[in-house]
């Protein structure tokens, strides 16, 4: 943004929110094509100004995200509350002859989560369950999916197909291109489509609602006792089947996933249909996480044939066993 992101521009934005006398500015992130994050002090209080440059955040999305954010804050969740201007959660400013979409939220003074310990995993699980309970009661909907969804027909906001399906396709096509066992690849393909078909038949029956969309440690801060005191970044929020987000995060948190799940269920026990589908979800999600499929494709490029064969066999095992963790 350069130096002229200057005080004048920041003051203009803060004035739009009826906040005056910006007296300290700290640029936290300013990179091309990424959302800029600026910490500002105004009237003795710190705020976070975000300037959106990602190409897909819109005024409508920010409005809906702000409404969910405020609903959860009012429900007592430790979210960094987004500020509004008479009910509007974004503002358009002019920078370098272009309009820039911006938002302001409260700054929560905490430290980053360095490691997901048992205690952190349990807090994450309980807080996720609290979010789902509140969301289910809200009657609120975005009208479009979160990034987590597996069902491509629901994806009206982000990519046309889910990351999971994209990772599956890329792994299979790469393995075919490198000449790996066609019979094994066919078994993986058949098992994957069978499991997705099982999910698709009952997906409409699953409890759904609006979610924050990125329930990860880098979007949270803790206090000196390691208690989570701040949750932020609602700009990729959307509607989701709660059990799908839960299973996706279970996989994301790896060895802490079981602690995460157990803590979740102390607040929001899974329904019968969610319990039935949970192992199916894990069996589809775990083998085709981006980091896993990307590492296998890297092994292919490095001609590590035995390692790739082992990983492909493991993929089939994860898909076909009763449960995946």
GROMACS .gro file of C-alpha atoms in nm:
model
  325
    1UNK     CA    1   0.000   0.000   0.000
    2UNK     CA    2   0.293   0.230   0.055
    3UNK     CA    3   0.339   0.522   0.290
    4UNK     CA    4   0.034   0.705   0.177
    5UNK     CA    5  -0.191   0.444   0.323
    6UNK     CA    6  -0.124   0.710   0.535
    7UNK     CA    7  -0.289   0.854   0.828
    8UNK     CA    8  -0.539   1.044   0.612
    9UNK     CA    9  -0.687   0.726   0.466
   10UNK     CA   10  -0.701   0.552   0.803
   11UNK     CA   11  -0.861   0.853   0.968
   12UNK     CA   12  -1.121   0.871   0.691
   13UNK     CA   13  -1.214   0.507   0.754
   14UNK     CA   14  -1.232   0.548   1.130
   15UNK     CA   15  -1.440   0.864   1.095
   16UNK     CA   16  -1.691   0.660   0.895
   17UNK     CA   17  -1.734   0.445   1.207
   18UNK     CA   18  -1.768   0.759   1.422
   19UNK     CA   19  -1.424   0.702   1.573
   20UNK     CA   20  -1.182   0.994   1.591
   21UNK     CA   21  -0.826   1.080   1.694
   22UNK     CA   22  -0.626   0.787   1.557
   23UNK     CA   23  -0.294   0.828   1.738
   24UNK     CA   24  -0.100   0.506   1.679
   25UNK     CA   25  -0.073   0.283   1.373
   26UNK     CA   26   0.104  -0.052   1.341
   27UNK     CA   27   0.104  -0.236   1.007
   28UNK     CA   28   0.073  -0.606   1.088
   29UNK     CA   29   0.051  -0.737   0.731
   30UNK     CA   30   0.081  -0.559   0.397
   31UNK     CA   31   0.146  -0.794   0.105
   32UNK     CA   32   0.026  -0.781  -0.257
   33UNK     CA   33  -0.302  -0.966  -0.322
   34UNK     CA   34  -0.344  -1.042   0.049
   35UNK     CA   35  -0.568  -0.871   0.295
   36UNK     CA   36  -0.383  -0.593   0.475
   37UNK     CA   37  -0.410  -0.586   0.853
   38UNK     CA   38  -0.342  -0.267   1.047
   39UNK     CA   39  -0.357  -0.224   1.423
   40UNK     CA   40  -0.474   0.122   1.521
   41UNK     CA   41  -0.523   0.301   1.851
   42UNK     CA   42  -0.812   0.544   1.870
   43UNK     CA   43  -0.921   0.726   2.184
   44UNK     CA   44  -0.703   0.496   2.392
   45UNK     CA   45  -0.852   0.174   2.251
   46UNK     CA   46  -0.695  -0.062   1.998
   47UNK     CA   47  -0.874  -0.183   1.686
   48UNK     CA   48  -0.785  -0.395   1.384
   49UNK     CA   49  -0.845  -0.246   1.039
   50UNK     CA   50  -0.863  -0.494   0.750
   51UNK     CA   51  -0.833  -0.394   0.386
   52UNK     CA   52  -0.955  -0.675   0.158
   53UNK     CA   53  -0.751  -0.747  -0.155
   54UNK     CA   54  -0.819  -1.121  -0.196
   55UNK     CA   55  -1.052  -1.086  -0.493
   56UNK     CA   56  -1.346  -1.277  -0.347
   57UNK     CA   57  -1.450  -1.093  -0.030
   58UNK     CA   58  -1.756  -0.885  -0.111
   59UNK     CA   59  -1.969  -0.632   0.072
   60UNK     CA   60  -2.251  -0.886   0.097
   61UNK     CA   61  -2.026  -1.153   0.243
   62UNK     CA   62  -1.883  -0.914   0.499
   63UNK     CA   63  -2.233  -0.803   0.594
   64UNK     CA   64  -2.344  -1.158   0.663
   65UNK     CA   65  -2.016  -1.240   0.838
   66UNK     CA   66  -2.060  -0.934   1.057
   67UNK     CA   67  -2.412  -1.038   1.150
   68UNK     CA   68  -2.292  -1.384   1.254
   69UNK     CA   69  -1.997  -1.234   1.438
   70UNK     CA   70  -2.223  -1.002   1.637
   71UNK     CA   71  -2.473  -1.281   1.710
   72UNK     CA   72  -2.198  -1.502   1.854
   73UNK     CA   73  -2.052  -1.210   2.051
   74UNK     CA   74  -2.393  -1.139   2.201
   75UNK     CA   75  -2.422  -1.510   2.287
   76UNK     CA   76  -2.107  -1.472   2.499
   77UNK     CA   77  -1.849  -1.628   2.271
   78UNK     CA   78  -1.497  -1.474   2.280
   79UNK     CA   79  -1.502  -1.333   1.928
   80UNK     CA   80  -1.332  -1.013   1.818
   81UNK     CA   81  -1.644  -0.807   1.762
   82UNK     CA   82  -1.676  -0.646   1.419
   83UNK     CA   83  -1.782  -0.283   1.431
   84UNK     CA   84  -2.080  -0.157   1.234
   85UNK     CA   85  -2.190   0.172   1.083
   86UNK     CA   86  -2.563   0.187   1.154
   87UNK     CA   87  -2.587  -0.186   1.092
   88UNK     CA   88  -2.330  -0.205   0.808
   89UNK     CA   89  -2.014  -0.404   0.876
   90UNK     CA   90  -1.797  -0.276   0.591
   91UNK     CA   91  -1.692   0.049   0.427
   92UNK     CA   92  -1.559   0.138   0.082
   93UNK     CA   93  -1.260   0.368   0.066
   94UNK     CA   94  -1.052   0.491  -0.228
   95UNK     CA   95  -0.688   0.387  -0.252
   96UNK     CA   96  -0.465   0.418  -0.558
   97UNK     CA   97  -0.768   0.515  -0.770
   98UNK     CA   98  -0.948   0.194  -0.673
   99UNK     CA   99  -1.221   0.128  -0.422
  100UNK     CA  100  -1.110  -0.083  -0.127
  101UNK     CA  101  -1.345  -0.281   0.092
  102UNK     CA  102  -1.254  -0.250   0.459
  103UNK     CA  103  -1.378  -0.353   0.803
  104UNK     CA  104  -1.285  -0.274   1.162
  105UNK     CA  105  -1.297  -0.507   1.459
  106UNK     CA  106  -1.202  -0.491   1.823
  107UNK     CA  107  -0.842  -0.583   1.904
  108UNK     CA  108  -0.804  -0.861   2.161
  109UNK     CA  109  -0.472  -0.849   2.343
  110UNK     CA  110  -0.347  -1.205   2.365
  111UNK     CA  111  -0.070  -1.431   2.242
  112UNK     CA  112  -0.068  -1.664   1.945
  113UNK     CA  113  -0.123  -2.035   1.999
  114UNK     CA  114   0.221  -2.193   1.960
  115UNK     CA  115   0.113  -2.555   2.007
  116UNK     CA  116  -0.217  -2.740   2.013
  117UNK     CA  117  -0.190  -2.913   2.350
  118UNK     CA  118  -0.455  -3.141   2.500
  119UNK     CA  119  -0.596  -2.841   2.685
  120UNK     CA  120  -0.611  -2.624   2.373
  121UNK     CA  121  -0.772  -2.905   2.172
  122UNK     CA  122  -1.038  -2.947   2.437
  123UNK     CA  123  -1.112  -2.574   2.441
  124UNK     CA  124  -1.132  -2.571   2.062
  125UNK     CA  125  -1.381  -2.857   2.072
  126UNK     CA  126  -1.602  -2.701   2.337
  127UNK     CA  127  -1.601  -2.361   2.169
  128UNK     CA  128  -1.685  -2.515   1.831
  129UNK     CA  129  -1.979  -2.694   1.992
  130UNK     CA  130  -2.094  -2.368   2.151
  131UNK     CA  131  -2.076  -2.201   1.811
  132UNK     CA  132  -2.281  -2.479   1.653
  133UNK     CA  133  -2.546  -2.466   1.929
  134UNK     CA  134  -2.577  -2.089   1.890
  135UNK     CA  135  -2.581  -2.112   1.511
  136UNK     CA  136  -2.848  -2.379   1.513
  137UNK     CA  137  -3.067  -2.158   1.732
  138UNK     CA  138  -3.007  -1.843   1.531
  139UNK     CA  139  -3.233  -1.909   1.234
  140UNK     CA  140  -2.964  -1.725   1.035
  141UNK     CA  141  -2.831  -1.845   0.700
  142UNK     CA  142  -2.570  -1.723   0.453
  143UNK     CA  143  -2.729  -1.889   0.152
  144UNK     CA  144  -2.393  -2.028   0.041
  145UNK     CA  145  -2.154  -2.293   0.164
  146UNK     CA  146  -1.842  -2.272   0.371
  147UNK     CA  147  -1.509  -2.385   0.229
  148UNK     CA  148  -1.542  -2.713   0.421
  149UNK     CA  149  -1.839  -2.854   0.231
  150UNK     CA  150  -1.801  -3.185   0.049
  151UNK     CA  151  -2.114  -3.154  -0.161
  152UNK     CA  152  -2.020  -2.962  -0.474
  153UNK     CA  153  -2.380  -2.866  -0.554
  154UNK     CA  154  -2.378  -2.641  -0.249
  155UNK     CA  155  -2.068  -2.452  -0.354
  156UNK     CA  156  -2.200  -2.122  -0.480
  157UNK     CA  157  -1.934  -1.897  -0.335
  158UNK     CA  158  -1.585  -2.046  -0.357
  159UNK     CA  159  -1.439  -2.298  -0.602
  160UNK     CA  160  -1.680  -2.503  -0.813
  161UNK     CA  161  -1.565  -2.829  -0.654
  162UNK     CA  162  -1.459  -2.903  -0.299
  163UNK     CA  163  -1.094  -2.915  -0.201
  164UNK     CA  164  -1.145  -3.278  -0.098
  165UNK     CA  165  -1.276  -3.379  -0.441
  166UNK     CA  166  -1.008  -3.175  -0.615
  167UNK     CA  167  -0.735  -3.347  -0.410
  168UNK     CA  168  -0.885  -3.688  -0.493
  169UNK     CA  169  -0.890  -3.613  -0.866
  170UNK     CA  170  -0.537  -3.472  -0.866
  171UNK     CA  171  -0.397  -3.771  -0.679
  172UNK     CA  172  -0.562  -4.026  -0.910
  173UNK     CA  173  -0.473  -3.842  -1.231
  174UNK     CA  174  -0.113  -3.792  -1.117
  175UNK     CA  175  -0.080  -4.159  -1.023
  176UNK     CA  176  -0.218  -4.263  -1.363
  177UNK     CA  177   0.023  -4.026  -1.535
  178UNK     CA  178   0.319  -4.184  -1.353
  179UNK     CA  179   0.199  -4.535  -1.441
  180UNK     CA  180   0.096  -4.667  -1.102
  181UNK     CA  181  -0.119  -4.979  -1.061
  182UNK     CA  182  -0.446  -4.919  -1.248
  183UNK     CA  183  -0.628  -5.188  -1.050
  184UNK     CA  184  -0.536  -5.023  -0.719
  185UNK     CA  185  -0.635  -4.681  -0.850
  186UNK     CA  186  -0.971  -4.821  -0.965
  187UNK     CA  187  -1.034  -4.964  -0.619
  188UNK     CA  188  -0.955  -4.627  -0.462
  189UNK     CA  189  -1.184  -4.451  -0.709
  190UNK     CA  190  -1.471  -4.694  -0.656
  191UNK     CA  191  -1.441  -4.674  -0.276
  192UNK     CA  192  -1.428  -4.294  -0.283
  193UNK     CA  193  -1.741  -4.258  -0.496
  194UNK     CA  194  -1.922  -4.519  -0.287
  195UNK     CA  195  -1.853  -4.324   0.033
  196UNK     CA  196  -1.945  -3.991  -0.124
  197UNK     CA  197  -2.267  -4.146  -0.249
  198UNK     CA  198  -2.351  -4.260   0.103
  199UNK     CA  199  -2.302  -3.906   0.229
  200UNK     CA  200  -2.490  -3.741  -0.055
  201UNK     CA  201  -2.805  -3.950   0.009
  202UNK     CA  202  -2.851  -3.810   0.359
  203UNK     CA  203  -2.665  -3.479   0.344
  204UNK     CA  204  -2.991  -3.281   0.340
  205UNK     CA  205  -3.092  -3.441   0.672
  206UNK     CA  206  -2.787  -3.320   0.863
  207UNK     CA  207  -2.814  -3.027   1.106
  208UNK     CA  208  -2.665  -2.721   0.936
  209UNK     CA  209  -2.607  -2.357   1.010
  210UNK     CA  210  -2.369  -2.063   0.969
  211UNK     CA  211  -2.010  -2.114   1.083
  212UNK     CA  212  -1.704  -1.891   1.122
  213UNK     CA  213  -1.534  -2.108   0.860
  214UNK     CA  214  -1.169  -2.118   0.969
  215UNK     CA  215  -1.159  -2.266   1.322
  216UNK     CA  216  -0.782  -2.285   1.338
  217UNK     CA  217  -0.524  -2.175   1.599
  218UNK     CA  218  -0.386  -1.899   1.376
  219UNK     CA  219  -0.724  -1.726   1.404
  220UNK     CA  220  -0.724  -1.727   1.783
  221UNK     CA  221  -0.529  -1.590   2.078
  222UNK     CA  222  -0.490  -1.706   2.438
  223UNK     CA  223  -0.416  -1.535   2.768
  224UNK     CA  224  -0.131  -1.612   3.010
  225UNK     CA  225  -0.321  -1.919   3.140
  226UNK     CA  226  -0.362  -2.059   2.784
  227UNK     CA  227  -0.733  -1.983   2.784
  228UNK     CA  228  -0.868  -1.892   2.440
  229UNK     CA  229  -0.984  -1.530   2.469
  230UNK     CA  230  -1.010  -1.421   2.106
  231UNK     CA  231  -1.150  -1.567   1.782
  232UNK     CA  232  -1.135  -1.364   1.463
  233UNK     CA  233  -1.146  -1.372   1.081
  234UNK     CA  234  -1.506  -1.429   0.977
  235UNK     CA  235  -1.458  -1.329   0.612
  236UNK     CA  236  -1.480  -1.688   0.480
  237UNK     CA  237  -1.782  -1.782   0.691
  238UNK     CA  238  -2.070  -1.974   0.535
  239UNK     CA  239  -2.332  -2.243   0.591
  240UNK     CA  240  -2.218  -2.594   0.678
  241UNK     CA  241  -2.331  -2.931   0.809
  242UNK     CA  242  -2.198  -2.913   1.162
  243UNK     CA  243  -2.072  -3.272   1.167
  244UNK     CA  244  -1.876  -3.211   0.847
  245UNK     CA  245  -1.688  -2.919   1.001
  246UNK     CA  246  -1.631  -3.128   1.314
  247UNK     CA  247  -1.491  -3.424   1.119
  248UNK     CA  248  -1.275  -3.197   0.901
  249UNK     CA  249  -1.124  -3.035   1.210
  250UNK     CA  250  -1.086  -3.375   1.378
  251UNK     CA  251  -0.867  -3.471   1.083
  252UNK     CA  252  -0.687  -3.134   1.086
  253UNK     CA  253  -0.591  -3.167   1.454
  254UNK     CA  254  -0.439  -3.511   1.399
  255UNK     CA  255  -0.334  -3.680   1.722
  256UNK     CA  256  -0.534  -3.421   1.920
  257UNK     CA  257  -0.846  -3.497   1.719
  258UNK     CA  258  -0.991  -3.742   1.972
  259UNK     CA  259  -0.956  -3.490   2.256
  260UNK     CA  260  -1.118  -3.230   2.031
  261UNK     CA  261  -1.415  -3.459   1.953
  262UNK     CA  262  -1.470  -3.570   2.313
  263UNK     CA  263  -1.472  -3.211   2.436
  264UNK     CA  264  -1.716  -3.113   2.160
  265UNK     CA  265  -1.963  -3.380   2.265
  266UNK     CA  266  -1.969  -3.257   2.625
  267UNK     CA  267  -2.151  -2.949   2.490
  268UNK     CA  268  -2.327  -3.080   2.179
  269UNK     CA  269  -2.369  -3.460   2.159
  270UNK     CA  270  -2.397  -3.589   1.805
  271UNK     CA  271  -2.738  -3.694   1.679
  272UNK     CA  272  -2.793  -4.053   1.566
  273UNK     CA  273  -2.748  -3.969   1.198
  274UNK     CA  274  -2.433  -3.767   1.273
  275UNK     CA  275  -2.286  -4.059   1.472
  276UNK     CA  276  -2.367  -4.297   1.188
  277UNK     CA  277  -2.202  -4.079   0.927
  278UNK     CA  278  -1.901  -3.970   1.132
  279UNK     CA  279  -1.670  -4.262   1.040
  280UNK     CA  280  -1.779  -4.231   0.677
  281UNK     CA  281  -1.687  -3.864   0.678
  282UNK     CA  282  -1.346  -3.935   0.828
  283UNK     CA  283  -1.281  -4.211   0.576
  284UNK     CA  284  -1.339  -3.960   0.291
  285UNK     CA  285  -1.168  -3.660   0.451
  286UNK     CA  286  -0.850  -3.808   0.598
  287UNK     CA  287  -0.701  -3.972   0.285
  288UNK     CA  288  -0.751  -3.662   0.072
  289UNK     CA  289  -0.637  -3.381   0.294
  290UNK     CA  290  -0.436  -3.139   0.081
  291UNK     CA  291  -0.113  -3.181   0.276
  292UNK     CA  292  -0.132  -3.561   0.245
  293UNK     CA  293  -0.211  -3.579  -0.128
  294UNK     CA  294   0.043  -3.307  -0.205
  295UNK     CA  295   0.315  -3.502  -0.024
  296UNK     CA  296   0.231  -3.818  -0.225
  297UNK     CA  297   0.243  -3.628  -0.554
  298UNK     CA  298   0.581  -3.485  -0.448
  299UNK     CA  299   0.705  -3.842  -0.393
  300UNK     CA  300   0.587  -3.929  -0.746
  301UNK     CA  301   0.788  -3.641  -0.890
  302UNK     CA  302   1.092  -3.762  -0.696
  303UNK     CA  303   1.050  -4.116  -0.839
  304UNK     CA  304   1.004  -4.266  -0.492
  305UNK     CA  305   0.805  -4.558  -0.630
  306UNK     CA  306   0.797  -4.783  -0.323
  307UNK     CA  307   0.698  -4.498  -0.095
  308UNK     CA  308   0.420  -4.398  -0.336
  309UNK     CA  309   0.288  -4.756  -0.359
  310UNK     CA  310   0.277  -4.775   0.018
  311UNK     CA  311   0.089  -4.444   0.041
  312UNK     CA  312  -0.161  -4.548  -0.227
  313UNK     CA  313  -0.228  -4.876  -0.046
  314UNK     CA  314  -0.270  -4.678   0.276
  315UNK     CA  315  -0.518  -4.452   0.094
  316UNK     CA  316  -0.736  -4.753   0.007
  317UNK     CA  317  -0.714  -4.879   0.365
  318UNK     CA  318  -0.822  -4.542   0.504
  319UNK     CA  319  -1.114  -4.532   0.262
  320UNK     CA  320  -1.243  -4.882   0.329
  321UNK     CA  321  -1.190  -4.941   0.701
  322UNK     CA  322  -1.482  -4.877   0.936
  323UNK     CA  323  -1.325  -4.567   1.088
  324UNK     CA  324  -1.039  -4.330   1.006
  325UNK     CA  325  -0.853  -4.110   1.251
   0.00000   0.00000   0.00000
